[in-house]
Amino acid sequence: MGLKGSKMAPATSLGKTKWFQTSKKEDNSRFIWIYGNPTIKSGCYEFHPDLQDHIEEAFLAKKKTCKVSVFGTVWTLDLKNMKESKESAPPNSKKLKCIGVAGAKYAKTSGFQQSDDICAVCYDPSTIPTRIEICGHIFCFLCLKTNYILGNGCPTCRGGIPNSMFDKPIRADIDFDIECPSEYAVDCVKMLGPEPRKSERGSSEKYYWIYESNRSGWFRYDPKTEYFIEKNFKRKNKSCEVFICGHKMTINFKKGTQEIQGRIIKRKIKRIAASDIYKQHDLRGIAGIRTLNFPIS
């Protein structure tokens, strides 16, 4: 067993495979850390890029174990008793049967490739750009999810949207620290009016707003919603209303809750400093997407 403290099946193993990249000038080699079983049909996955160097350094330092946070769950990697692959091949080769990164399958790059990053729903640069593999069109993750929940197809071509895109999504290509598009920030200030600088509270330190998942763990709000919430908070408003995936919700700053209007459903919310993100080990990702991986020790 290569991973302790995880929810993975007993057959899961930790592996280190060496593969080679050849250039005209010289031969370069690198190591890729993988988990799973590369010899069976289900294959294995590369560890998230944010963990690769940490695991390699721990291995070279001859540590017996190292700890990492994977989607809000702390994993202890047993480097002493791991199973090591001796295959000299790229991790995505048929020989190794490596099928993705951090639980997310490799993205398909065939078919239509959209050249710009403007979302056809909100007309801002796509926030958490999400591509429909069937047609190749790209939108903000929440813009596309809202369209999907309403029973519509692709906003551009009306093609189908796979159910798998929003069923416990996992992504390894998202920068957790993604910022709110400047275009939306300008529109947001117009909606709320001039900023009352003297009445704003807080310092210049960067903060994130996170909400508790209905399963377990916490997620950061998408950058647009977060920006709107933060601006209302700094104006000392008691609450504000946001629309998320077609639902009108009330953010209650005093109670620290998110409430869906017309329902009893409530979720806890909180504001945390960006510098404290890596202390929140049960933080899973952003906007319902499991994406956050980081070293612990």
CSV table of C-alpha atoms in Angstrom, one decimal:
chain,number,residue,atom,x,y,z
A,1,MET,CA,0.0,0.0,0.0
A,2,GLY,CA,1.6,3.2,-1.1
A,3,LEU,CA,-0.8,5.8,0.3
A,4,LYS,CA,-1.9,5.9,4.0
A,5,GLY,CA,-4.8,8.0,5.3
A,6,SER,CA,-6.4,8.3,1.9
A,7,LYS,CA,-9.8,7.0,0.7
A,8,MET,CA,-8.3,5.1,-2.2
A,9,ALA,CA,-8.8,1.3,-2.8
A,10,PRO,CA,-6.3,-1.1,-1.1
A,11,ALA,CA,-4.9,-2.0,-4.5
A,12,THR,CA,-3.6,1.5,-5.0
A,13,SER,CA,0.2,1.8,-5.1
A,14,LEU,CA,2.6,4.7,-5.2
A,15,GLY,CA,5.1,4.6,-8.1
A,16,LYS,CA,8.0,6.5,-9.5
A,17,THR,CA,8.7,6.1,-13.1
A,18,LYS,CA,11.6,7.5,-15.1
A,19,TRP,CA,11.1,8.6,-18.7
A,20,PHE,CA,13.2,10.4,-21.2
A,21,GLN,CA,12.9,13.4,-23.4
A,22,THR,CA,15.4,13.6,-26.2
A,23,SER,CA,16.5,16.9,-27.8
A,24,LYS,CA,19.0,17.5,-30.5
A,25,LYS,CA,21.7,18.8,-28.2
A,26,GLU,CA,21.5,16.4,-25.3
A,27,ASP,CA,19.4,13.8,-23.5
A,28,ASN,CA,17.3,15.1,-20.7
A,29,SER,CA,15.7,12.9,-18.1
A,30,ARG,CA,13.1,13.6,-15.5
A,31,PHE,CA,11.0,11.8,-13.0
A,32,ILE,CA,7.3,11.6,-12.8
A,33,TRP,CA,5.5,10.5,-9.6
A,34,ILE,CA,2.4,8.5,-10.2
A,35,TYR,CA,-0.2,6.6,-8.1
A,36,GLY,CA,-2.5,3.8,-8.9
A,37,ASN,CA,-1.7,0.6,-10.7
A,38,PRO,CA,-0.1,1.1,-14.2
A,39,THR,CA,-0.6,-2.6,-15.1
A,40,ILE,CA,-4.4,-2.8,-14.9
A,41,LYS,CA,-7.1,-1.3,-17.1
A,42,SER,CA,-8.0,1.5,-14.8
A,43,GLY,CA,-4.4,2.7,-15.1
A,44,CYS,CA,-2.7,5.3,-12.9
A,45,TYR,CA,-2.5,9.1,-12.5
A,46,GLU,CA,0.4,11.5,-12.3
A,47,PHE,CA,0.5,13.4,-9.0
A,48,HIS,CA,-0.5,17.1,-9.3
A,49,PRO,CA,2.3,19.3,-10.7
A,50,ASP,CA,2.3,21.3,-7.4
A,51,LEU,CA,3.3,18.1,-5.6
A,52,GLN,CA,5.9,16.6,-7.9
A,53,ASP,CA,9.0,18.5,-6.7
A,54,HIS,CA,8.0,18.1,-3.0
A,55,ILE,CA,7.7,14.3,-3.3
A,56,GLU,CA,11.0,14.1,-5.3
A,57,GLU,CA,12.9,16.2,-2.8
A,58,ALA,CA,11.6,14.0,0.1
A,59,PHE,CA,12.6,10.9,-1.8
A,60,LEU,CA,16.1,12.3,-2.5
A,61,ALA,CA,16.5,13.3,1.1
A,62,LYS,CA,15.7,9.6,2.0
A,63,LYS,CA,12.7,10.4,4.0
A,64,LYS,CA,10.5,7.5,4.9
A,65,THR,CA,7.3,9.5,4.4
A,66,CYS,CA,6.0,12.9,3.3
A,67,LYS,CA,2.6,14.5,3.7
A,68,VAL,CA,0.5,16.3,1.1
A,69,SER,CA,-3.0,17.7,0.9
A,70,VAL,CA,-5.1,16.3,-2.0
A,71,PHE,CA,-8.5,18.0,-2.5
A,72,GLY,CA,-8.8,18.6,1.3
A,73,THR,CA,-7.6,15.2,2.4
A,74,VAL,CA,-4.2,14.7,4.0
A,75,TRP,CA,-2.2,11.9,2.4
A,76,THR,CA,0.8,10.3,4.0
A,77,LEU,CA,3.0,8.9,1.2
A,78,ASP,CA,5.0,5.9,2.2
A,79,LEU,CA,8.2,6.3,0.2
A,80,LYS,CA,9.9,3.4,1.9
A,81,ASN,CA,7.4,0.7,0.9
A,82,MET,CA,6.3,2.1,-2.4
A,83,LYS,CA,6.2,0.0,-5.5
A,84,GLU,CA,8.6,1.3,-8.1
A,85,SER,CA,8.0,1.1,-11.8
A,86,LYS,CA,11.1,0.4,-14.0
A,87,GLU,CA,9.4,1.3,-17.2
A,88,SER,CA,11.3,3.8,-19.3
A,89,ALA,CA,8.4,5.4,-21.1
A,90,PRO,CA,6.3,8.6,-21.0
A,91,PRO,CA,3.6,8.4,-18.3
A,92,ASN,CA,0.8,8.7,-20.9
A,93,SER,CA,2.1,5.9,-23.0
A,94,LYS,CA,0.1,2.7,-23.5
A,95,LYS,CA,2.9,0.8,-21.8
A,96,LEU,CA,2.3,2.5,-18.4
A,97,LYS,CA,-1.5,3.1,-18.9
A,98,CYS,CA,-1.3,6.5,-17.1
A,99,ILE,CA,-4.6,8.1,-17.9
A,100,GLY,CA,-4.4,11.6,-16.3
A,101,VAL,CA,-3.2,14.0,-13.7
A,102,ALA,CA,-4.4,14.2,-10.1
A,103,GLY,CA,-7.6,12.2,-10.8
A,104,ALA,CA,-8.5,14.2,-13.9
A,105,LYS,CA,-8.1,12.4,-17.2
A,106,TYR,CA,-5.9,13.9,-19.9
A,107,ALA,CA,-7.8,16.5,-21.9
A,108,LYS,CA,-8.4,15.8,-25.5
A,109,THR,CA,-6.8,18.3,-27.9
A,110,SER,CA,-8.4,17.1,-31.1
A,111,GLY,CA,-11.2,18.9,-32.9
A,112,PHE,CA,-12.1,22.6,-32.9
A,113,GLN,CA,-9.8,24.9,-30.8
A,114,GLN,CA,-11.4,28.2,-29.8
A,115,SER,CA,-8.8,31.0,-30.4
A,116,ASP,CA,-10.2,33.7,-28.0
A,117,ASP,CA,-11.0,33.5,-24.3
A,118,ILE,CA,-14.3,35.5,-24.3
A,119,CYS,CA,-17.2,33.7,-22.8
A,120,ALA,CA,-20.3,33.9,-25.1
A,121,VAL,CA,-22.6,34.0,-22.1
A,122,CYS,CA,-21.3,36.9,-19.9
A,123,TYR,CA,-19.0,38.5,-22.6
A,124,ASP,CA,-16.1,38.8,-20.1
A,125,PRO,CA,-12.8,36.8,-20.4
A,126,SER,CA,-13.6,33.3,-19.3
A,127,THR,CA,-13.3,32.7,-15.5
A,128,ILE,CA,-12.1,29.2,-14.9
A,129,PRO,CA,-12.1,28.5,-18.7
A,130,THR,CA,-14.1,25.3,-19.4
A,131,ARG,CA,-14.0,23.6,-22.8
A,132,ILE,CA,-16.8,21.3,-24.1
A,133,GLU,CA,-14.7,18.5,-25.7
A,134,ILE,CA,-17.6,17.6,-28.2
A,135,CYS,CA,-17.6,21.0,-29.9
A,136,GLY,CA,-14.5,22.8,-28.5
A,137,HIS,CA,-16.3,25.9,-27.3
A,138,ILE,CA,-15.0,27.6,-24.1
A,139,PHE,CA,-17.0,29.4,-21.4
A,140,CYS,CA,-16.7,30.4,-17.7
A,141,PHE,CA,-17.3,27.3,-15.6
A,142,LEU,CA,-20.3,28.7,-13.8
A,143,CYS,CA,-21.8,30.2,-16.9
A,144,LEU,CA,-21.7,26.8,-18.6
A,145,LYS,CA,-22.9,25.0,-15.5
A,146,THR,CA,-25.9,27.4,-15.2
A,147,ASN,CA,-26.8,26.7,-18.8
A,148,TYR,CA,-26.5,22.9,-18.1
A,149,ILE,CA,-28.7,23.1,-15.0
A,150,LEU,CA,-31.4,24.9,-17.0
A,151,GLY,CA,-31.4,22.0,-19.5
A,152,ASN,CA,-29.7,23.8,-22.4
A,153,GLY,CA,-26.9,22.7,-24.6
A,154,CYS,CA,-23.8,24.6,-25.7
A,155,PRO,CA,-24.6,28.4,-25.7
A,156,THR,CA,-22.8,28.8,-29.0
A,157,CYS,CA,-23.8,25.8,-31.2
A,158,ARG,CA,-26.5,24.1,-29.0
A,159,GLY,CA,-24.6,20.9,-29.0
A,160,GLY,CA,-24.7,18.5,-26.1
A,161,ILE,CA,-23.0,19.0,-22.7
A,162,PRO,CA,-21.7,15.8,-21.1
A,163,ASN,CA,-23.1,15.1,-17.6
A,164,SER,CA,-19.6,14.1,-16.5
A,165,MET,CA,-18.4,17.8,-16.7
A,166,PHE,CA,-20.3,18.7,-13.5
A,167,ASP,CA,-20.4,15.4,-11.7
A,168,LYS,CA,-17.9,15.9,-8.9
A,169,PRO,CA,-15.5,17.6,-11.3
A,170,ILE,CA,-11.7,17.4,-10.9
A,171,ARG,CA,-9.3,19.7,-12.7
A,172,ALA,CA,-5.5,19.9,-12.6
A,173,ASP,CA,-5.2,22.9,-15.0
A,174,ILE,CA,-6.7,25.6,-12.7
A,175,ASP,CA,-4.7,28.2,-10.9
A,176,PHE,CA,-6.3,28.3,-7.4
A,177,ASP,CA,-5.2,32.0,-7.1
A,178,ILE,CA,-7.1,33.1,-10.2
A,179,GLU,CA,-8.2,36.7,-10.1
A,180,CYS,CA,-11.5,38.3,-11.0
A,181,PRO,CA,-11.5,39.7,-14.6
A,182,SER,CA,-10.9,43.4,-14.6
A,183,GLU,CA,-13.9,43.9,-16.9
A,184,TYR,CA,-16.2,42.4,-14.3
A,185,ALA,CA,-14.6,44.4,-11.5
A,186,VAL,CA,-15.4,47.7,-13.3
A,187,ASP,CA,-19.0,46.6,-13.8
A,188,CYS,CA,-19.3,45.6,-10.2
A,189,VAL,CA,-18.2,49.0,-8.9
A,190,LYS,CA,-20.8,50.6,-11.3
A,191,MET,CA,-23.5,48.3,-9.7
A,192,LEU,CA,-22.6,49.2,-6.2
A,193,GLY,CA,-21.7,52.8,-6.7
A,194,PRO,CA,-18.5,54.7,-5.7
A,195,GLU,CA,-16.5,53.1,-3.0
A,196,PRO,CA,-16.9,54.8,0.4
A,197,ARG,CA,-13.3,54.6,1.3
A,198,LYS,CA,-13.6,55.9,4.8
A,199,SER,CA,-16.2,53.3,5.8
A,200,GLU,CA,-14.5,50.3,4.3
A,201,ARG,CA,-13.0,47.9,6.8
A,202,GLY,CA,-10.0,45.7,6.7
A,203,SER,CA,-6.5,46.1,5.4
A,204,SER,CA,-4.9,45.8,2.0
A,205,GLU,CA,-4.2,42.1,2.6
A,206,LYS,CA,-5.8,39.7,0.1
A,207,TYR,CA,-8.7,37.6,1.3
A,208,TYR,CA,-10.7,34.7,-0.1
A,209,TRP,CA,-14.3,33.8,0.6
A,210,ILE,CA,-15.0,30.1,1.0
A,211,TYR,CA,-18.1,28.0,1.6
A,212,GLU,CA,-18.7,24.7,3.2
A,213,SER,CA,-19.5,21.8,0.8
A,214,ASN,CA,-22.7,19.8,1.2
A,215,ARG,CA,-20.5,16.7,1.3
A,216,SER,CA,-17.5,17.7,3.2
A,217,GLY,CA,-14.6,20.2,3.1
A,218,TRP,CA,-14.6,23.8,1.8
A,219,PHE,CA,-14.4,25.5,-1.6
A,220,ARG,CA,-13.4,29.0,-2.7
A,221,TYR,CA,-16.2,31.0,-4.4
A,222,ASP,CA,-15.6,31.6,-8.1
A,223,PRO,CA,-13.6,34.9,-8.5
A,224,LYS,CA,-16.6,37.0,-9.8
A,225,THR,CA,-18.9,36.0,-7.0
A,226,GLU,CA,-16.1,36.4,-4.5
A,227,TYR,CA,-15.3,40.0,-5.7
A,228,PHE,CA,-19.0,41.0,-5.4
A,229,ILE,CA,-19.2,39.5,-1.8
A,230,GLU,CA,-16.0,41.2,-0.7
A,231,LYS,CA,-17.1,44.6,-2.0
A,232,ASN,CA,-20.3,44.3,-0.1
A,233,PHE,CA,-18.5,43.2,3.0
A,234,LYS,CA,-16.1,46.2,2.9
A,235,ARG,CA,-19.1,48.5,2.6
A,236,LYS,CA,-20.3,47.1,6.0
A,237,ASN,CA,-23.5,45.8,4.4
A,238,LYS,CA,-25.3,43.2,6.6
A,239,SER,CA,-25.9,41.0,3.6
A,240,CYS,CA,-25.9,40.8,-0.2
A,241,GLU,CA,-27.7,38.8,-2.8
A,242,VAL,CA,-25.9,36.7,-5.5
A,243,PHE,CA,-27.0,34.4,-8.3
A,244,ILE,CA,-25.2,31.1,-8.5
A,245,CYS,CA,-26.2,28.5,-11.1
A,246,GLY,CA,-29.7,30.0,-11.5
A,247,HIS,CA,-30.3,30.2,-7.7
A,248,LYS,CA,-30.8,33.5,-5.9
A,249,MET,CA,-28.8,33.3,-2.6
A,250,THR,CA,-28.4,35.6,0.4
A,251,ILE,CA,-24.9,36.0,1.8
A,252,ASN,CA,-25.5,36.9,5.5
A,253,PHE,CA,-22.3,38.4,6.9
A,254,LYS,CA,-23.5,38.5,10.5
A,255,LYS,CA,-24.5,34.8,10.6
A,256,GLY,CA,-21.7,33.7,8.3
A,257,THR,CA,-24.1,31.8,6.1
A,258,GLN,CA,-25.2,31.4,2.5
A,259,GLU,CA,-29.0,30.8,2.2
A,260,ILE,CA,-30.9,29.8,-0.9
A,261,GLN,CA,-34.0,32.0,-1.0
A,262,GLY,CA,-37.2,30.1,-0.7
A,263,ARG,CA,-35.5,27.1,0.9
A,264,ILE,CA,-34.2,26.1,4.3
A,265,ILE,CA,-30.8,25.1,2.9
A,266,LYS,CA,-27.9,27.0,4.5
A,267,ARG,CA,-24.2,26.7,4.2
A,268,LYS,CA,-21.4,28.1,6.3
A,269,ILE,CA,-19.2,30.7,4.8
A,270,LYS,CA,-16.1,32.5,6.0
A,271,ARG,CA,-13.4,35.0,4.9
A,272,ILE,CA,-9.8,33.9,5.2
A,273,ALA,CA,-6.5,35.6,4.4
A,274,ALA,CA,-4.8,34.3,1.3
A,275,SER,CA,-1.7,33.6,3.4
A,276,ASP,CA,-3.8,31.1,5.5
A,277,ILE,CA,-5.0,29.1,2.5
A,278,TYR,CA,-2.4,26.3,3.1
A,279,LYS,CA,-3.3,26.0,6.8
A,280,GLN,CA,-6.9,25.1,5.7
A,281,HIS,CA,-6.2,21.4,5.0
A,282,ASP,CA,-9.9,20.6,4.3
A,283,LEU,CA,-10.0,23.2,1.5
A,284,ARG,CA,-10.8,21.2,-1.7
A,285,GLY,CA,-10.8,23.6,-4.6
A,286,ILE,CA,-12.8,26.4,-6.2
A,287,ALA,CA,-16.4,26.7,-7.4
A,288,GLY,CA,-17.2,23.1,-6.6
A,289,ILE,CA,-14.2,21.8,-8.6
A,290,ARG,CA,-11.6,19.7,-6.7
A,291,THR,CA,-8.3,21.2,-7.8
A,292,LEU,CA,-6.2,22.2,-4.8
A,293,ASN,CA,-3.1,20.1,-4.0
A,294,PHE,CA,-0.2,21.4,-1.9
A,295,PRO,CA,2.7,20.0,0.2
A,296,ILE,CA,2.5,19.8,4.0
A,297,SER,CA,5.7,18.2,5.2
